[in-house]
Amino acid sequence: MNTAVTHACDTHLADRSPRFERVAVSCVFGNPRDLRSWSGAPANVSNAMERLGVTVEAIHPKLGKMAKLGVALRDMLSGYGRPISSEQVLRSLRARRRMAHEVARQADALGVRHVLHTGTLDLPACDLVRGTRHYLYCDHSWALARRHHVHASRFTGKALEAFEATEREALAGLSHIFTFGAYVRDNLIAHYGLPADRVTAVGSGMGAIEPWFGPKDFSRPALLFVAKHLFQAKGGTLLLQAFAEARRHRPDLKLTIVGDERSRAFLDGQPGVELRAHLPWMELQNLYRQSTLLVQPMLNDPWGQVYLEAMVSRTPVMGLYRNGLPELVDGGRHGFLVDRAEPAALAEAILSALSEPRRLESMASAAQRHVIGSYSWDRVAEQIVFS
């Protein structure tokens, strides 16, 4: 950004009063200043707010192992069923209230009266009477998550009702809510009845992957899938089945899977598939640049930072027509959307995409321009602080 533009931006911001000058960012998934926590979103938005002159503190509420066991036991005795995952425990109202009290305790110790939560698992706020104002930055709602949740059919009816009621309680009393996607904003307004002027879609920024403008051979059928965890939920099993079917038509297909060693159990020596575990950041960046197509048929990921990382690397993306991907690729202009979570449909889409290298190249360039122009942590922070 040149000096004239920087001055114009500074003047623009000076015309508005900030929502807060000091704020605590809370994250239940780790230290909010650590880039490994929640795909780096809390750290990135914190750094961007600091560039705007806001003082940012960090709050990491924790629920110990014994506390989790206690919550799980009491929920089981109340008829919510045996916990299927740690997520089920964290969605419990008992767990959320414990987390919320820890947020309030740390905020009070820091002398902070504004708290930005990154997700609803440490809500509902319990210190509103002290004048603390709470805000939320989220990428989904429970109503949206439930639609394609891998465990939805295994939750008891009572648990499902409790999750819905708890989400409603968590959203109450918030001063403002900021969402990654417009589709999440629409759901919070339509399903949860939140006032439209209290919910703003601000998008997200990108990770540390640098844009790639160099040469690229789109005739090479090099597919990429990235899942550091949750291999099945990220669509890994679905992709392996589709890849085997597609490879019967194109034996030259190659698939690189970036994950951890637990992912190896799913591969079972499948031809054409290579697992790259525990990659240094620069090697991952090079893989994005060398790949022809990111195929990431995530079953229920609300947004997908991996899509942005691929698009900025000039690698077209393919995924399911659900959640945040249609918005990220502008309805299909900047990526491939597959209607059905079925191996045959995905295999057909892969073969069709790879059959037109020139189309891939054109889409990749347009997608890169779209991402660079639309997704910025500085833009997110500006909307949170000044909107």
Tab-separated table of N, CA, C and O in Angstrom, residues 133-220:
chain	number	residue	atom	x	y	z
A	133	ARG	N	-18.959	-5.951	28.297
A	133	ARG	CA	-19.634	-6.117	27.004
A	133	ARG	C	-18.969	-7.277	26.252
A	133	ARG	O	-17.741	-7.352	26.172
A	134	HIS	N	-19.809	-8.160	25.735
A	134	HIS	CA	-19.310	-9.358	25.062
A	134	HIS	C	-19.686	-9.339	23.590
A	134	HIS	O	-20.798	-8.941	23.218
A	135	TYR	N	-18.737	-9.805	22.756
A	135	TYR	CA	-18.910	-9.861	21.312
A	135	TYR	C	-18.532	-11.275	20.847
A	135	TYR	O	-17.801	-11.996	21.536
A	136	LEU	N	-19.007	-11.639	19.689
A	136	LEU	CA	-18.741	-12.980	19.166
A	136	LEU	C	-18.254	-12.891	17.730
A	136	LEU	O	-18.824	-12.162	16.918
A	137	TYR	N	-17.209	-13.656	17.421
A	137	TYR	CA	-16.736	-13.835	16.051
A	137	TYR	C	-16.845	-15.332	15.761
A	137	TYR	O	-16.154	-16.140	16.399
A	138	CYS	N	-17.732	-15.725	14.861
A	138	CYS	CA	-18.024	-17.149	14.687
A	138	CYS	C	-18.105	-17.540	13.211
A	138	CYS	O	-18.373	-16.705	12.346
A	139	ASP	N	-17.895	-18.830	12.956
A	139	ASP	CA	-17.963	-19.324	11.582
A	139	ASP	C	-19.171	-20.215	11.332
A	139	ASP	O	-19.344	-20.736	10.225
A	140	HIS	N	-20.011	-20.442	12.351
A	140	HIS	CA	-21.194	-21.264	12.171
A	140	HIS	C	-22.135	-21.071	13.346
A	140	HIS	O	-21.831	-20.336	14.291
A	141	SER	N	-23.271	-21.722	13.303
A	141	SER	CA	-24.201	-21.808	14.424
A	141	SER	C	-24.531	-23.281	14.612
A	141	SER	O	-24.267	-24.107	13.727
A	142	TRP	N	-25.121	-23.630	15.749
A	142	TRP	CA	-25.477	-25.023	15.947
A	142	TRP	C	-26.505	-25.471	14.915
A	142	TRP	O	-26.442	-26.584	14.398
A	143	ALA	N	-27.461	-24.609	14.573
A	143	ALA	CA	-28.484	-24.967	13.589
A	143	ALA	C	-27.847	-25.334	12.254
A	143	ALA	O	-28.299	-26.267	11.567
A	144	LEU	N	-26.793	-24.620	11.858
A	144	LEU	CA	-26.095	-24.940	10.620
A	144	LEU	C	-25.248	-26.197	10.764
A	144	LEU	O	-25.219	-27.044	9.868
A	145	ALA	N	-24.549	-26.317	11.892
A	145	ALA	CA	-23.676	-27.470	12.109
A	145	ALA	C	-24.455	-28.772	12.131
A	145	ALA	O	-23.986	-29.813	11.660
A	146	ARG	N	-25.660	-28.724	12.657
A	146	ARG	CA	-26.459	-29.942	12.806
A	146	ARG	C	-26.852	-30.542	11.450
A	146	ARG	O	-27.009	-31.754	11.330
A	147	ARG	N	-27.008	-29.725	10.425
A	147	ARG	CA	-27.497	-30.195	9.121
A	147	ARG	C	-26.675	-31.350	8.568
A	147	ARG	O	-27.216	-32.307	8.011
A	148	HIS	N	-25.355	-31.264	8.694
A	148	HIS	CA	-24.478	-32.287	8.120
A	148	HIS	C	-23.544	-32.879	9.181
A	148	HIS	O	-22.496	-33.445	8.835
A	149	HIS	N	-23.905	-32.769	10.448
A	149	HIS	CA	-23.031	-33.231	11.524
A	149	HIS	C	-22.864	-34.746	11.439
A	149	HIS	O	-23.838	-35.491	11.310
A	150	VAL	N	-21.610	-35.202	11.535
A	150	VAL	CA	-21.337	-36.637	11.386
A	150	VAL	C	-21.936	-37.466	12.518
A	150	VAL	O	-22.127	-38.678	12.370
A	151	HIS	N	-22.226	-36.842	13.658
A	151	HIS	CA	-22.778	-37.575	14.797
A	151	HIS	C	-24.243	-37.250	15.069
A	151	HIS	O	-24.800	-37.731	16.058
A	152	ALA	N	-24.867	-36.439	14.225
A	152	ALA	CA	-26.229	-35.976	14.510
A	152	ALA	C	-27.195	-37.129	14.746
A	152	ALA	O	-28.042	-37.077	15.650
A	153	SER	N	-27.072	-38.200	13.965
A	153	SER	CA	-28.003	-39.325	14.104
A	153	SER	C	-27.754	-40.139	15.365
A	153	SER	O	-28.601	-40.948	15.760
A	154	ARG	N	-26.603	-39.925	16.006
A	154	ARG	CA	-26.259	-40.698	17.200
A	154	ARG	C	-26.536	-39.944	18.499
A	154	ARG	O	-26.466	-40.518	19.581
A	155	PHE	N	-26.839	-38.635	18.387
A	155	PHE	CA	-27.199	-37.874	19.577
A	155	PHE	C	-28.633	-38.213	19.979
A	155	PHE	O	-29.498	-38.415	19.118
A	156	THR	N	-28.895	-38.246	21.272
A	156	THR	CA	-30.267	-38.456	21.720
A	156	THR	C	-31.101	-37.217	21.409
A	156	THR	O	-30.563	-36.113	21.237
A	157	GLY	N	-32.425	-37.412	21.323
A	157	GLY	CA	-33.306	-36.273	21.074
A	157	GLY	C	-33.170	-35.216	22.144
A	157	GLY	O	-33.202	-34.018	21.857
A	158	LYS	N	-32.981	-35.664	23.386
A	158	LYS	CA	-32.838	-34.715	24.484
A	158	LYS	C	-31.550	-33.904	24.344
A	158	LYS	O	-31.527	-32.698	24.633
A	159	ALA	N	-30.477	-34.558	23.893
A	159	ALA	CA	-29.210	-33.852	23.692
A	159	ALA	C	-29.342	-32.814	22.586
A	159	ALA	O	-28.857	-31.682	22.718
A	160	LEU	N	-29.998	-33.178	21.484
A	160	LEU	CA	-30.178	-32.241	20.375
A	160	LEU	C	-30.983	-31.020	20.809
A	160	LEU	O	-30.651	-29.883	20.448
A	161	GLU	N	-32.029	-31.239	21.571
A	161	GLU	CA	-32.833	-30.121	22.076
A	161	GLU	C	-32.005	-29.242	23.007
A	161	GLU	O	-32.105	-28.011	22.972
A	162	ALA	N	-31.169	-29.881	23.824
A	162	ALA	CA	-30.333	-29.126	24.764
A	162	ALA	C	-29.298	-28.282	24.026
A	162	ALA	O	-29.040	-27.128	24.399
A	163	PHE	N	-28.693	-28.839	22.974
A	163	PHE	CA	-27.706	-28.082	22.204
A	163	PHE	C	-28.345	-26.836	21.598
A	163	PHE	O	-27.748	-25.760	21.571
A	164	GLU	N	-29.565	-26.990	21.084
A	164	GLU	CA	-30.264	-25.856	20.475
A	164	GLU	C	-30.583	-24.797	21.523
A	164	GLU	O	-30.354	-23.595	21.309
A	165	ALA	N	-31.101	-25.226	22.670
A	165	ALA	CA	-31.447	-24.277	23.735
A	165	ALA	C	-30.198	-23.574	24.269
A	165	ALA	O	-30.217	-22.369	24.544
A	166	THR	N	-29.116	-24.322	24.381
A	166	THR	CA	-27.860	-23.761	24.889
A	166	THR	C	-27.287	-22.735	23.920
A	166	THR	O	-26.754	-21.706	24.333
A	167	GLU	N	-27.399	-23.013	22.627
A	167	GLU	CA	-26.920	-22.051	21.631
A	167	GLU	C	-27.711	-20.749	21.718
A	167	GLU	O	-27.142	-19.647	21.640
A	168	ARG	N	-29.004	-20.862	21.893
A	168	ARG	CA	-29.836	-19.665	22.019
A	168	ARG	C	-29.440	-18.869	23.252
A	168	ARG	O	-29.349	-17.633	23.207
A	169	GLU	N	-29.177	-19.558	24.351
A	169	GLU	CA	-28.767	-18.866	25.574
A	169	GLU	C	-27.402	-18.205	25.384
A	169	GLU	O	-27.157	-17.105	25.881
A	170	ALA	N	-26.506	-18.885	24.656
A	170	ALA	CA	-25.164	-18.344	24.429
A	170	ALA	C	-25.203	-17.064	23.603
A	170	ALA	O	-24.376	-16.158	23.787
A	171	LEU	N	-26.162	-16.973	22.687
A	171	LEU	CA	-26.246	-15.810	21.799
A	171	LEU	C	-26.931	-14.614	22.461
A	171	LEU	O	-26.822	-13.485	21.979
A	172	ALA	N	-27.633	-14.870	23.558
A	172	ALA	CA	-28.352	-13.784	24.239
A	172	ALA	C	-27.377	-12.879	24.992
A	172	ALA	O	-26.376	-13.332	25.525
A	173	GLY	N	-27.657	-11.618	25.008
A	173	GLY	CA	-26.863	-10.682	25.795
A	173	GLY	C	-25.599	-10.184	25.138
A	173	GLY	O	-24.859	-9.386	25.725
A	174	LEU	N	-25.311	-10.639	23.908
A	174	LEU	CA	-24.106	-10.184	23.214
A	174	LEU	C	-24.332	-8.793	22.621
A	174	LEU	O	-25.399	-8.508	22.084
A	175	SER	N	-23.317	-7.957	22.723
A	175	SER	CA	-23.444	-6.608	22.178
A	175	SER	C	-23.449	-6.605	20.658
A	175	SER	O	-24.152	-5.805	20.022
A	176	HIS	N	-22.660	-7.494	20.055
A	176	HIS	CA	-22.636	-7.596	18.599
A	176	HIS	C	-22.031	-8.936	18.214
A	176	HIS	O	-21.199	-9.496	18.943
A	177	ILE	N	-22.454	-9.451	17.065
A	177	ILE	CA	-21.942	-10.716	16.552
A	177	ILE	C	-21.358	-10.477	15.167
A	177	ILE	O	-21.980	-9.825	14.322
A	178	PHE	N	-20.158	-11.011	14.943
A	178	PHE	CA	-19.479	-10.913	13.658
A	178	PHE	C	-19.324	-12.331	13.108
A	178	PHE	O	-18.901	-13.228	13.829
A	179	THR	N	-19.677	-12.528	11.859
A	179	THR	CA	-19.611	-13.861	11.277
A	179	THR	C	-18.610	-13.918	10.137
A	179	THR	O	-18.343	-12.917	9.472
A	180	PHE	N	-18.063	-15.106	9.903
A	180	PHE	CA	-17.202	-15.313	8.752
A	180	PHE	C	-18.010	-15.116	7.480
A	180	PHE	O	-17.620	-14.346	6.608
A	181	GLY	N	-19.121	-15.860	7.358
A	181	GLY	CA	-19.884	-15.854	6.126
A	181	GLY	C	-21.222	-15.156	6.243
A	181	GLY	O	-21.818	-15.097	7.323
A	182	ALA	N	-21.710	-14.663	5.110
A	182	ALA	CA	-23.043	-14.050	5.083
A	182	ALA	C	-24.120	-15.094	5.355
A	182	ALA	O	-25.168	-14.780	5.919
A	183	TYR	N	-23.855	-16.356	4.958
A	183	TYR	CA	-24.860	-17.397	5.179
A	183	TYR	C	-25.051	-17.660	6.671
A	183	TYR	O	-26.141	-18.034	7.107
A	184	VAL	N	-24.004	-17.458	7.469
A	184	VAL	CA	-24.124	-17.613	8.920
A	184	VAL	C	-24.926	-16.447	9.495
A	184	VAL	O	-25.790	-16.634	10.361
A	185	ARG	N	-24.635	-15.246	9.013
A	185	ARG	CA	-25.409	-14.078	9.450
A	185	ARG	C	-26.892	-14.284	9.171
A	185	ARG	O	-27.738	-14.041	10.035
A	186	ASP	N	-27.204	-14.737	7.975
A	186	ASP	CA	-28.604	-14.954	7.602
A	186	ASP	C	-29.267	-15.971	8.526
A	186	ASP	O	-30.431	-15.810	8.919
A	187	ASN	N	-28.529	-17.024	8.888
A	187	ASN	CA	-29.087	-18.050	9.768
A	187	ASN	C	-29.328	-17.521	11.174
A	187	ASN	O	-30.365	-17.825	11.790
A	188	LEU	N	-28.415	-16.722	11.685
A	188	LEU	CA	-28.584	-16.170	13.030
A	188	LEU	C	-29.804	-15.254	13.105
A	188	LEU	O	-30.502	-15.209	14.125
A	189	ILE	N	-30.061	-14.558	12.024
A	189	ILE	CA	-31.221	-13.657	11.982
A	189	ILE	C	-32.519	-14.442	11.781
A	189	ILE	O	-33.494	-14.255	12.515
A	190	ALA	N	-32.520	-15.350	10.805
A	190	ALA	CA	-33.752	-16.073	10.464
A	190	ALA	C	-34.101	-17.146	11.486
A	190	ALA	O	-35.257	-17.270	11.904
A	191	HIS	N	-33.113	-17.931	11.903
A	191	HIS	CA	-33.399	-19.067	12.785
A	191	HIS	C	-33.428	-18.672	14.257
A	191	HIS	O	-34.287	-19.126	15.008
A	192	TYR	N	-32.489	-17.820	14.662
A	192	TYR	CA	-32.384	-17.467	16.081
A	192	TYR	C	-33.055	-16.144	16.416
A	192	TYR	O	-33.095	-15.740	17.575
A	193	GLY	N	-33.562	-15.459	15.400
A	193	GLY	CA	-34.319	-14.243	15.652
A	193	GLY	C	-33.506	-13.068	16.138
A	193	GLY	O	-34.054	-12.159	16.779
A	194	LEU	N	-32.220	-13.021	15.833
A	194	LEU	CA	-31.387	-11.901	16.280
A	194	LEU	C	-31.653	-10.674	15.413
A	194	LEU	O	-31.873	-10.789	14.204
A	195	PRO	N	-31.628	-9.497	15.993
A	195	PRO	CA	-31.835	-8.271	15.207
A	195	PRO	C	-30.746	-8.117	14.151
A	195	PRO	O	-29.568	-8.338	14.429
A	196	ALA	N	-31.142	-7.738	12.958
A	196	ALA	CA	-30.193	-7.634	11.849
A	196	ALA	C	-29.077	-6.638	12.121
A	196	ALA	O	-27.948	-6.820	11.649
A	197	ASP	N	-29.378	-5.602	12.904
A	197	ASP	CA	-28.348	-4.584	13.153
A	197	ASP	C	-27.338	-5.020	14.219
A	197	ASP	O	-26.407	-4.281	14.511
A	198	ARG	N	-27.503	-6.217	14.768
A	198	ARG	CA	-26.557	-6.735	15.747
A	198	ARG	C	-25.670	-7.832	15.173
A	198	ARG	O	-24.857	-8.406	15.885
A	199	VAL	N	-25.823	-8.113	13.887
A	199	VAL	CA	-25.042	-9.188	13.264
A	199	VAL	C	-24.409	-8.670	11.968
A	199	VAL	O	-25.118	-8.179	11.089
A	200	THR	N	-23.088	-8.797	11.852
A	200	THR	CA	-22.369	-8.299	10.682
A	200	THR	C	-21.469	-9.391	10.122
A	200	THR	O	-20.688	-9.997	10.866
A	201	ALA	N	-21.575	-9.663	8.832
A	201	ALA	CA	-20.673	-10.604	8.163
A	201	ALA	C	-19.392	-9.866	7.797
A	201	ALA	O	-19.433	-8.886	7.052
A	202	VAL	N	-18.269	-10.316	8.346
A	202	VAL	CA	-16.997	-9.622	8.133
A	202	VAL	C	-15.981	-10.468	7.376
A	202	VAL	O	-14.898	-9.989	7.037
A	203	GLY	N	-16.310	-11.749	7.114
A	203	GLY	CA	-15.383	-12.603	6.390
A	203	GLY	C	-14.215	-13.053	7.248
A	203	GLY	O	-14.282	-13.084	8.476
A	204	SER	N	-13.131	-13.401	6.593
A	204	SER	CA	-11.907	-13.813	7.279
A	204	SER	C	-10.725	-13.344	6.458
A	204	SER	O	-10.883	-12.839	5.345
A	205	GLY	N	-9.566	-13.532	7.011
A	205	GLY	CA	-8.349	-13.287	6.253
A	205	GLY	C	-7.783	-14.611	5.788
A	205	GLY	O	-8.459	-15.635	5.810
A	206	MET	N	-6.534	-14.581	5.358
A	206	MET	CA	-5.859	-15.792	4.888
A	206	MET	C	-4.775	-16.185	5.872
A	206	MET	O	-4.416	-15.433	6.774
A	207	GLY	N	-4.247	-17.382	5.691
A	207	GLY	CA	-3.138	-17.840	6.508
A	207	GLY	C	-1.825	-17.249	6.014
A	207	GLY	O	-1.801	-16.237	5.312
A	208	ALA	N	-0.746	-17.931	6.335
A	208	ALA	CA	0.585	-17.410	6.004
A	208	ALA	C	1.058	-17.817	4.612
A	208	ALA	O	2.165	-17.460	4.203
A	209	ILE	N	0.233	-18.575	3.876
A	209	ILE	CA	0.618	-18.981	2.523
A	209	ILE	C	0.727	-17.741	1.627
A	209	ILE	O	-0.209	-16.948	1.547
A	210	GLU	N	1.869	-17.586	0.973
A	210	GLU	CA	2.101	-16.422	0.115
A	210	GLU	C	1.523	-16.661	-1.284
A	210	GLU	O	1.534	-17.790	-1.784
A	211	PRO	N	1.011	-15.624	-1.936
A	211	PRO	CA	0.507	-15.778	-3.307
A	211	PRO	C	1.599	-16.295	-4.245
A	211	PRO	O	2.775	-15.975	-4.080
A	212	TRP	N	1.178	-17.097	-5.213
A	212	TRP	CA	2.121	-17.631	-6.192
A	212	TRP	C	1.729	-17.137	-7.576
A	212	TRP	O	0.632	-17.372	-8.054
A	213	PHE	N	2.667	-16.430	-8.214
A	213	PHE	CA	2.416	-15.870	-9.545
A	213	PHE	C	3.294	-16.521	-10.607
A	213	PHE	O	3.280	-16.114	-11.754
A	214	GLY	N	4.075	-17.526	-10.209
A	214	GLY	CA	5.015	-18.155	-11.120
A	214	GLY	C	4.374	-19.139	-12.073
A	214	GLY	O	3.147	-19.309	-12.110
A	215	PRO	N	5.201	-19.820	-12.861
A	215	PRO	CA	4.687	-20.778	-13.859
A	215	PRO	C	4.009	-21.970	-13.198
A	215	PRO	O	4.356	-22.360	-12.083
A	216	LYS	N	3.047	-22.569	-13.911
A	216	LYS	CA	2.306	-23.704	-13.376
A	216	LYS	C	1.765	-24.527	-14.540
A	216	LYS	O	1.204	-23.970	-15.495
A	217	ASP	N	1.938	-25.844	-14.443
A	217	ASP	CA	1.488	-26.744	-15.503
A	217	ASP	C	0.147	-27.359	-15.109
A	217	ASP	O	0.087	-28.279	-14.290
A	218	PHE	N	-0.935	-26.872	-15.702
A	218	PHE	CA	-2.267	-27.343	-15.344
A	218	PHE	C	-2.647	-28.626	-16.084
A	218	PHE	O	-3.744	-29.140	-15.880
A	219	SER	N	-1.762	-29.138	-16.909
A	219	SER	CA	-2.034	-30.416	-17.570
A	219	SER	C	-1.620	-31.599	-16.695
A	219	SER	O	-1.966	-32.740	-16.993
A	220	ARG	N	-0.880	-31.331	-15.622
A	220	ARG	CA	-0.464	-32.397	-14.699
A	220	ARG	C	-1.640	-32.720	-13.763
A	220	ARG	O	-2.140	-31.839	-13.067
